[in-house]
């Protein structure tokens, strides 16, 4: 995937509109996790060093096309300003006369943060007139919002119609690592999938089974496979609707699928519940599977074997509860010590890896949840398709 990036253009003295992913969690008006702000800093600093006047925009939460005061960008502007050590002028809208006036007065090195793009229904509708208004603020458009790239909205797809469009440095990094996995994985290539539901990830399971040498399955989604194998699953999370799919995947790709050989079950969905390790076909009524067991970690490690490429999406257990986080953290540790290209996708998996302080030991921790899954499925992401190709 050869796309133009901020490095391929001259931005000195230009007004640059950059779409970033500042969709951060907020509590009582404070940013509780600023990883996404930090992830945008390389592009922001680069463009400022190169003499651009920078107009940033993002969505935040789900305001449903109306102004929602709790979802204004002010706390984001404040945090960003601390990181880049210069003022960030937060506007009250993302289009309109006030924004136009402020933008006209910008000098190189100035930073403006537009208000939440989703305060306008035209954002999600990818309304061309709205997109053109945003585009008219700048002379160049940079898309650095990989996490939103699977959505065709005005601020990350529509605007590209009206401006030269290049990738930011975060987008470039995501495309480099995920692109290598999809296009040219060094083998053996092993994928690990977990998380709550199989139905969210059927598409990616099917395409990974086509591409990779082995697929290890843990987390809640393994339960539906156990059900398809005829096991009693007690009160475990099982998706009845997906049992036939699980059954046909086992028939078609059984040799490549590796399922847990032991599981941690509990008598309540509670960190302090009674818990024990059993074989997957020993789950009795009243009990539920909340983690993979210690033998599974060893089985997964030998299945990883000499893997040269590893993709991991989805925690192997209910890692939010410390007593059921062992499988997830154990696999994170094994991956951190592996001499392979290790790529982590998915919001919760990334959070688990960071919680374990192992993010720096992975080749790449993607900032995209849905976007990274769709990319791994081999889909064309609209926010990437609009970026100009490299010469
Ligand atoms: P990601 O965000 O990495 O793509 P998902 O959102 O698909 O991951 O899944 C994460 C959720 O899966 C976590 O909240 C975790 O508690 C849950 N989960 C993992 N294993 C189980 C299980 N055995 N039973 C119920 N929930 C589970
Ligand atoms: Mg998730």
Short mmCIF file of C-alpha atoms and ligand atoms in Angstrom, two decimals:
data_model
loop_
_atom_site.label_atom_id
_atom_site.label_comp_id
_atom_site.label_asym_id
_atom_site.label_seq_id
_atom_site.Cartn_x
_atom_site.Cartn_y
_atom_site.Cartn_z
CA UNK A 1 0.00 0.00 0.00
CA UNK A 2 1.92 2.96 -1.28
CA UNK A 3 0.30 6.12 -0.02
CA UNK A 4 1.53 9.70 0.06
CA UNK A 5 2.40 10.87 3.56
CA UNK A 6 3.09 14.18 5.27
CA UNK A 7 6.74 13.62 4.40
CA UNK A 8 6.01 13.85 0.68
CA UNK A 9 4.53 17.36 0.74
CA UNK A 10 5.72 20.87 1.55
CA UNK A 11 3.57 22.32 4.32
CA UNK A 12 5.60 25.44 5.15
CA UNK A 13 3.19 28.36 5.56
CA UNK A 14 0.19 26.23 4.62
CA UNK A 15 -3.05 25.66 6.49
CA UNK A 16 -3.36 21.93 7.07
CA UNK A 17 -6.58 20.20 8.14
CA UNK A 18 -5.74 16.98 9.96
CA UNK A 19 -8.32 14.37 10.99
CA UNK A 20 -7.13 12.68 14.15
CA UNK A 21 -8.72 10.09 16.42
CA UNK A 22 -9.33 12.03 19.64
CA UNK A 23 -12.26 9.80 20.59
CA UNK A 24 -10.99 9.42 24.15
CA UNK A 25 -12.84 8.27 27.27
CA UNK A 26 -13.98 11.13 29.52
CA UNK A 27 -15.14 11.17 33.11
CA UNK A 28 -16.41 14.30 34.88
CA UNK A 29 -14.88 16.48 32.18
CA UNK A 30 -11.46 14.83 32.33
CA UNK A 31 -9.66 12.64 29.82
CA UNK A 32 -9.20 9.29 31.58
CA UNK A 33 -7.01 7.65 28.92
CA UNK A 34 -5.00 9.83 26.56
CA UNK A 35 -3.29 7.12 24.51
CA UNK A 36 -5.05 8.34 21.38
CA UNK A 37 -3.85 11.90 21.95
CA UNK A 38 -0.31 10.62 22.43
CA UNK A 39 -0.59 8.53 19.28
CA UNK A 40 -1.31 11.67 17.24
CA UNK A 41 1.65 13.64 18.63
CA UNK A 42 4.26 12.53 16.07
CA UNK A 43 2.19 13.92 13.20
CA UNK A 44 1.21 17.06 15.09
CA UNK A 45 4.79 17.85 16.11
CA UNK A 46 6.13 17.04 12.66
CA UNK A 47 3.67 19.36 10.90
CA UNK A 48 4.34 22.18 13.36
CA UNK A 49 8.10 21.80 12.97
CA UNK A 50 7.64 21.99 9.21
CA UNK A 51 5.87 25.34 9.56
CA UNK A 52 2.23 24.37 9.05
CA UNK A 53 -0.74 26.12 10.62
CA UNK A 54 -2.61 23.15 12.00
CA UNK A 55 -6.38 22.70 12.13
CA UNK A 56 -7.29 19.50 13.96
CA UNK A 57 -10.63 17.73 13.92
CA UNK A 58 -12.12 14.57 15.42
CA UNK A 59 -15.33 13.03 16.60
CA UNK A 60 -15.85 12.26 20.28
CA UNK A 61 -18.41 9.77 21.53
CA UNK A 62 -21.90 9.49 20.12
CA UNK A 63 -23.70 12.84 20.29
CA UNK A 64 -26.12 11.75 17.52
CA UNK A 65 -25.89 14.90 15.42
CA UNK A 66 -26.61 17.37 18.25
CA UNK A 67 -24.49 19.50 20.58
CA UNK A 68 -23.93 17.51 23.78
CA UNK A 69 -22.02 19.61 26.29
CA UNK A 70 -20.32 16.59 27.93
CA UNK A 71 -18.86 15.66 24.54
CA UNK A 72 -17.20 18.98 23.74
CA UNK A 73 -13.52 18.87 22.86
CA UNK A 74 -12.32 21.29 25.59
CA UNK A 75 -10.68 18.66 27.85
CA UNK A 76 -8.90 17.25 24.79
CA UNK A 77 -7.59 20.70 23.80
CA UNK A 78 -6.29 21.20 27.31
CA UNK A 79 -4.46 17.86 27.41
CA UNK A 80 -3.04 18.34 23.92
CA UNK A 81 -1.77 21.79 24.84
CA UNK A 82 0.16 20.27 27.76
CA UNK A 83 1.83 17.77 25.45
CA UNK A 84 2.80 20.15 22.66
CA UNK A 85 3.61 23.02 25.02
CA UNK A 86 1.76 25.64 23.02
CA UNK A 87 -1.74 27.07 23.04
CA UNK A 88 -4.51 25.09 21.36
CA UNK A 89 -7.43 27.28 20.33
CA UNK A 90 -10.62 25.26 20.71
CA UNK A 91 -13.46 26.43 18.47
CA UNK A 92 -17.17 26.11 19.31
CA UNK A 93 -17.96 24.53 15.96
CA UNK A 94 -16.18 22.72 13.16
CA UNK A 95 -17.58 24.88 10.34
CA UNK A 96 -19.09 28.36 10.03
CA UNK A 97 -18.05 32.04 10.01
CA UNK A 98 -16.28 32.08 13.38
CA UNK A 99 -14.11 29.15 12.40
CA UNK A 100 -13.39 30.74 9.02
CA UNK A 101 -12.30 34.00 10.62
CA UNK A 102 -10.05 32.23 13.14
CA UNK A 103 -8.48 30.12 10.42
CA UNK A 104 -7.76 33.16 8.22
CA UNK A 105 -5.77 34.71 11.07
CA UNK A 106 -3.56 31.64 11.63
CA UNK A 107 0.21 31.80 11.44
CA UNK A 108 2.68 28.92 11.01
CA UNK A 109 2.89 26.99 14.29
CA UNK A 110 -0.65 27.92 15.37
CA UNK A 111 -2.99 25.11 16.42
CA UNK A 112 -6.77 25.13 16.26
CA UNK A 113 -8.93 22.24 17.44
CA UNK A 114 -12.37 22.20 15.86
CA UNK A 115 -15.40 21.15 17.88
CA UNK A 116 -16.71 17.55 17.80
CA UNK A 117 -17.56 16.78 14.16
CA UNK A 118 -20.47 14.55 15.22
CA UNK A 119 -22.38 17.54 16.60
CA UNK A 120 -23.54 17.81 12.97
CA UNK A 121 -25.70 15.04 11.47
CA UNK A 122 -23.92 15.78 8.16
CA UNK A 123 -20.74 14.19 9.56
CA UNK A 124 -22.04 10.61 9.65
CA UNK A 125 -24.13 11.19 6.53
CA UNK A 126 -20.91 12.16 4.70
CA UNK A 127 -22.75 15.20 3.37
CA UNK A 128 -20.76 16.73 0.48
CA UNK A 129 -21.67 20.35 1.25
CA UNK A 130 -20.57 19.98 4.86
CA UNK A 131 -17.38 18.23 3.79
CA UNK A 132 -16.64 21.02 1.34
CA UNK A 133 -17.09 23.63 4.10
CA UNK A 134 -14.55 21.84 6.28
CA UNK A 135 -12.19 21.38 3.35
CA UNK A 136 -12.38 25.11 2.49
CA UNK A 137 -10.58 25.88 5.77
CA UNK A 138 -7.30 24.41 4.52
CA UNK A 139 -4.96 23.82 1.61
CA UNK A 140 -4.02 20.24 2.47
CA UNK A 141 -5.83 17.40 4.21
CA UNK A 142 -4.02 14.84 6.36
CA UNK A 143 -5.80 11.70 7.54
CA UNK A 144 -4.17 10.35 10.69
CA UNK A 145 -7.31 8.77 12.16
CA UNK A 146 -6.70 5.08 11.54
CA UNK A 147 -9.21 4.18 14.26
CA UNK A 148 -11.99 5.81 12.22
CA UNK A 149 -10.79 4.64 8.80
CA UNK A 150 -13.50 1.99 8.47
CA UNK A 151 -16.19 4.70 8.53
CA UNK A 152 -17.09 6.79 5.49
CA UNK A 153 -17.89 10.06 7.22
CA UNK A 154 -17.46 13.67 6.09
CA UNK A 155 -14.38 14.55 8.16
CA UNK A 156 -12.38 11.47 7.24
CA UNK A 157 -13.61 10.67 3.72
CA UNK A 158 -15.79 13.49 2.33
CA UNK A 159 -13.20 16.26 2.74
CA UNK A 160 -10.65 14.34 0.69
CA UNK A 161 -12.75 15.02 -2.40
CA UNK A 162 -11.81 18.70 -2.22
CA UNK A 163 -8.17 18.69 -1.08
CA UNK A 164 -4.88 16.93 -1.77
CA UNK A 165 -4.87 14.11 0.79
CA UNK A 166 -1.93 12.46 2.52
CA UNK A 167 -1.47 10.04 5.42
CA UNK A 168 -0.23 11.17 8.81
CA UNK A 169 2.60 9.36 10.57
CA UNK A 170 0.29 7.21 12.72
CA UNK A 171 -1.70 6.16 9.67
CA UNK A 172 1.58 5.40 7.91
CA UNK A 173 2.73 3.20 10.81
CA UNK A 174 -0.57 1.32 10.96
CA UNK A 175 -0.46 0.69 7.20
CA UNK A 176 3.13 -0.48 7.39
CA UNK A 177 2.58 -3.11 10.09
CA UNK A 178 -0.94 -4.25 9.28
CA UNK A 179 -0.11 -4.11 5.57
CA UNK A 180 2.85 -6.40 6.06
CA UNK A 181 0.67 -8.90 7.93
CA UNK A 182 -2.02 -8.92 5.25
CA UNK A 183 0.16 -8.75 2.15
CA UNK A 184 3.36 -10.50 2.96
CA UNK A 185 3.47 -12.25 6.34
CA UNK A 186 6.69 -14.02 7.14
CA UNK A 187 5.75 -17.62 7.99
CA UNK A 188 4.85 -19.40 10.12
CA UNK A 189 2.01 -16.92 10.63
CA UNK A 190 -0.12 -17.54 13.72
CA UNK A 191 -3.20 -15.59 14.81
CA UNK A 192 -4.72 -15.53 18.28
CA UNK A 193 -8.34 -14.51 18.66
CA UNK A 194 -10.32 -13.99 21.82
CA UNK A 195 -12.82 -11.53 23.18
CA UNK A 196 -16.44 -11.77 24.06
CA UNK A 197 -18.34 -12.69 20.96
CA UNK A 198 -17.72 -14.77 17.91
CA UNK A 199 -20.40 -12.91 15.91
CA UNK A 200 -18.33 -9.68 15.94
CA UNK A 201 -15.45 -11.48 14.36
CA UNK A 202 -16.80 -14.16 11.97
CA UNK A 203 -15.43 -12.27 8.97
CA UNK A 204 -11.96 -12.00 10.43
CA UNK A 205 -11.97 -15.64 11.62
CA UNK A 206 -12.77 -16.81 8.11
CA UNK A 207 -10.16 -14.67 6.40
CA UNK A 208 -7.48 -15.46 9.00
CA UNK A 209 -8.18 -19.16 8.55
CA UNK A 210 -7.49 -18.71 4.84
CA UNK A 211 -4.26 -16.82 5.40
CA UNK A 212 -2.56 -17.98 8.56
CA UNK A 213 -0.89 -21.28 9.39
CA UNK A 214 -2.66 -21.59 12.75
CA UNK A 215 -5.49 -19.87 14.55
CA UNK A 216 -5.61 -20.08 18.34
CA UNK A 217 -8.99 -19.32 19.87
CA UNK A 218 -9.62 -18.30 23.47
CA UNK A 219 -11.91 -15.96 25.39
CA UNK A 220 -15.67 -16.07 25.28
CA UNK A 221 -15.69 -16.99 21.61
CA UNK A 222 -14.15 -20.41 22.34
CA UNK A 223 -17.33 -21.33 24.24
CA UNK A 224 -19.40 -21.34 21.08
CA UNK A 225 -16.92 -23.80 19.55
CA UNK A 226 -17.21 -26.00 22.68
CA UNK A 227 -20.98 -25.96 22.27
CA UNK A 228 -20.57 -26.92 18.61
CA UNK A 229 -18.42 -29.87 19.75
CA UNK A 230 -21.33 -31.03 21.89
CA UNK A 231 -19.90 -30.02 25.28
CA UNK A 232 -22.00 -28.81 28.17
CA UNK A 233 -21.15 -25.12 28.64
CA UNK A 234 -23.13 -24.33 31.80
CA UNK A 235 -23.69 -20.60 32.23
CA UNK A 236 -20.82 -19.63 29.92
CA UNK A 237 -21.33 -16.91 27.35
CA UNK A 238 -22.44 -18.84 24.24
CA UNK A 239 -23.95 -17.50 21.03
CA UNK A 240 -26.53 -20.06 19.98
CA UNK A 241 -26.98 -18.39 16.58
CA UNK A 242 -23.30 -18.85 15.81
CA UNK A 243 -23.10 -22.56 16.74
CA UNK A 244 -23.68 -23.76 13.14
CA UNK A 245 -20.94 -21.42 11.88
CA UNK A 246 -18.56 -22.68 14.55
CA UNK A 247 -19.42 -26.25 13.56
CA UNK A 248 -18.67 -25.66 9.88
CA UNK A 249 -15.42 -23.84 10.69
CA UNK A 250 -14.36 -26.88 12.74
CA UNK A 251 -15.21 -29.18 9.83
CA UNK A 252 -13.48 -27.07 7.17
CA UNK A 253 -10.45 -25.84 9.08
CA UNK A 254 -10.28 -28.11 12.15
CA UNK A 255 -6.60 -28.88 11.57
CA UNK A 256 -5.61 -25.25 11.74
CA UNK A 257 -7.76 -24.30 14.74
CA UNK A 258 -6.34 -24.64 18.24
CA UNK A 259 -8.85 -24.46 21.11
CA UNK A 260 -8.21 -24.29 24.87
CA UNK A 261 -7.45 -27.64 26.52
CA UNK A 262 -8.36 -26.41 30.01
CA UNK A 263 -10.46 -23.54 31.28
CA UNK A 264 -10.99 -21.59 34.50
CA UNK A 265 -14.62 -21.80 35.56
CA UNK A 266 -16.41 -19.86 38.28
CA UNK A 267 -19.73 -20.24 40.09
CA UNK A 268 -20.60 -16.55 39.55
CA UNK A 269 -19.58 -13.69 37.25
CA UNK A 270 -17.53 -12.14 40.01
CA UNK A 271 -13.82 -11.77 40.78
CA UNK A 272 -14.38 -13.38 44.20
CA UNK A 273 -16.46 -16.30 42.96
CA UNK A 274 -15.32 -19.88 43.65
CA UNK A 275 -13.11 -20.91 40.75
CA UNK A 276 -11.38 -24.04 39.48
CA UNK A 277 -9.51 -25.34 36.47
CA UNK A 278 -11.24 -28.10 34.47
CA UNK A 279 -11.22 -29.62 30.99
CA UNK A 280 -13.57 -27.86 28.55
CA UNK A 281 -15.97 -30.82 28.59
CA UNK A 282 -16.28 -30.72 32.40
CA UNK A 283 -18.25 -27.51 32.81
CA UNK A 284 -21.29 -28.19 34.95
CA UNK A 285 -24.57 -26.31 35.20
CA UNK A 286 -24.24 -23.19 37.35
CA UNK A 287 -20.59 -22.64 36.31
CA UNK A 288 -19.17 -20.42 33.59
CA UNK A 289 -15.87 -20.24 31.71
CA UNK A 290 -14.05 -16.98 32.52
CA UNK A 291 -10.45 -17.69 31.46
CA UNK A 292 -8.20 -20.20 29.76
CA UNK A 293 -6.23 -22.53 32.03
CA UNK A 294 -2.46 -22.96 32.52
CA UNK A 295 -2.17 -25.97 30.18
CA UNK A 296 -3.77 -23.92 27.43
CA UNK A 297 -1.08 -21.27 27.76
CA UNK A 298 1.56 -23.96 27.24
CA UNK A 299 -0.41 -25.43 24.34
CA UNK A 300 -0.71 -21.99 22.77
CA UNK A 301 2.98 -21.38 23.28
CA UNK A 302 3.93 -24.59 21.48
CA UNK A 303 1.42 -23.81 18.74
CA UNK A 304 3.15 -20.46 18.33
CA UNK A 305 6.35 -22.43 17.93
CA UNK A 306 8.69 -20.76 15.50
CA UNK A 307 6.07 -18.26 14.36
CA UNK A 308 7.58 -15.25 12.58
CA UNK A 309 4.33 -13.30 12.42
CA UNK A 310 1.76 -13.18 15.23
CA UNK A 311 -1.48 -11.24 15.24
CA UNK A 312 -3.49 -11.07 18.44
CA UNK A 313 -7.00 -9.69 18.83
CA UNK A 314 -9.24 -10.17 21.85
CA UNK A 315 -8.44 -11.04 25.49
CA UNK A 316 -8.38 -14.73 26.43
CA UNK A 317 -10.53 -14.21 29.52
CA UNK A 318 -12.45 -11.65 31.53
CA UNK A 319 -9.23 -9.74 32.19
CA UNK A 320 -11.07 -6.86 33.88
CA UNK A 321 -11.27 -9.18 36.92
CA UNK A 322 -7.75 -9.90 38.24
CA UNK A 323 -8.56 -13.53 39.06
CA UNK A 324 -9.50 -14.18 35.43
CA UNK A 325 -6.77 -12.11 33.79
CA UNK A 326 -3.99 -14.70 34.06
CA UNK A 327 -4.44 -16.25 30.61
CA UNK A 328 -4.48 -12.86 28.88
CA UNK A 329 -1.42 -11.55 30.71
CA UNK A 330 0.47 -14.83 30.28
CA UNK A 331 0.00 -14.80 26.52
CA UNK A 332 0.96 -11.11 26.42
CA UNK A 333 4.19 -11.98 28.18
CA UNK A 334 4.99 -14.87 25.84
CA UNK A 335 4.41 -12.62 22.83
CA UNK A 336 6.55 -9.85 24.32
CA UNK A 337 9.48 -12.27 24.49
CA UNK A 338 8.99 -13.68 21.03
CA UNK A 339 11.37 -13.06 18.15
CA UNK A 340 8.60 -12.37 15.67
CA UNK A 341 6.57 -9.55 14.20
CA UNK A 342 3.89 -9.12 16.87
CA UNK A 343 0.84 -7.04 16.04
CA UNK A 344 -1.92 -6.38 18.57
CA UNK A 345 -5.34 -5.16 17.40
CA UNK A 346 -8.52 -4.38 19.32
CA UNK A 347 -9.29 -1.85 22.04
CA UNK A 348 -9.46 -4.30 24.95
CA UNK A 349 -6.44 -6.33 23.86
CA UNK A 350 -4.40 -3.15 23.51
CA UNK A 351 -5.56 -2.05 26.96
CA UNK A 352 -4.53 -5.42 28.42
CA UNK A 353 -1.07 -5.18 26.84
CA UNK A 354 -0.60 -1.67 28.21
CA UNK A 355 -1.88 -2.73 31.64
CA UNK A 356 0.80 -5.42 31.62
CA UNK A 357 3.40 -2.77 30.66
CA UNK A 358 4.33 -4.77 27.59
CA UNK A 359 3.24 -2.43 24.80
CA UNK A 360 6.84 -1.39 24.08
CA UNK A 361 7.86 -4.99 23.58
CA UNK A 362 5.36 -5.63 20.78
CA UNK A 363 6.18 -4.70 17.19
CA UNK A 364 2.95 -2.74 16.92
CA UNK A 365 -0.11 -2.08 19.07
CA UNK A 366 -2.79 -0.84 16.71
CA UNK A 367 -4.94 2.15 17.67
CA UNK A 368 -7.82 0.69 15.71
CA UNK A 369 -10.41 -1.76 17.00
CA UNK A 370 -13.00 -2.19 14.25
CA UNK A 371 -10.61 -0.66 11.72
CA UNK A 372 -7.81 -3.15 12.41
CA UNK A 373 -10.23 -6.08 12.19
CA UNK A 374 -11.62 -4.91 8.85
CA UNK A 375 -8.09 -4.33 7.59
CA UNK A 376 -7.07 -7.87 8.61
CA UNK A 377 -10.16 -9.16 6.82
CA UNK A 378 -8.68 -7.68 3.67
CA UNK A 379 -11.41 -5.08 3.24
CA UNK A 380 -10.77 -1.70 1.63
CA UNK A 381 -11.17 0.93 4.33
CA UNK A 382 -12.81 4.12 3.00
CA UNK A 383 -10.58 6.42 5.08
CA UNK A 384 -7.50 4.82 3.54
CA UNK A 385 -8.84 4.59 0.01
CA UNK A 386 -9.16 8.41 -0.19
CA UNK A 387 -5.46 9.01 0.55
CA UNK A 388 -3.53 9.92 -2.60
CA UNK A 389 -1.25 7.20 -3.94
CA UNK A 390 2.49 7.78 -3.78
CA UNK A 391 4.09 8.79 -7.08
P1 LIG B 1 -11.07 -6.32 21.59
O1 LIG B 1 -11.58 -4.98 22.08
O2 LIG B 1 -9.63 -6.52 21.94
O3 LIG B 1 -11.38 -6.54 20.15
P2 LIG B 1 -13.46 -7.65 22.46
O4 LIG B 1 -14.13 -6.32 22.62
O5 LIG B 1 -13.90 -8.52 21.37
O6 LIG B 1 -11.87 -7.44 22.39
O7 LIG B 1 -13.63 -8.50 23.78
C1 LIG B 1 -13.23 -8.03 25.05
C2 LIG B 1 -14.13 -8.56 26.12
O8 LIG B 1 -14.22 -9.96 26.07
C3 LIG B 1 -13.62 -8.22 27.50
O9 LIG B 1 -14.52 -7.29 28.10
C4 LIG B 1 -13.61 -9.55 28.22
O10 LIG B 1 -14.11 -9.47 29.55
C5 LIG B 1 -14.52 -10.40 27.38
N1 LIG B 1 -14.28 -11.84 27.56
C6 LIG B 1 -13.14 -12.53 27.36
N2 LIG B 1 -13.29 -13.82 27.71
C7 LIG B 1 -14.56 -13.97 28.15
C8 LIG B 1 -15.32 -15.07 28.65
N3 LIG B 1 -14.77 -16.29 28.77
N4 LIG B 1 -16.59 -14.84 29.02
C9 LIG B 1 -17.13 -13.61 28.90
N5 LIG B 1 -16.48 -12.53 28.43
C10 LIG B 1 -15.21 -12.71 28.05
MG1 LIG B 2 -13.57 -4.32 22.68
#
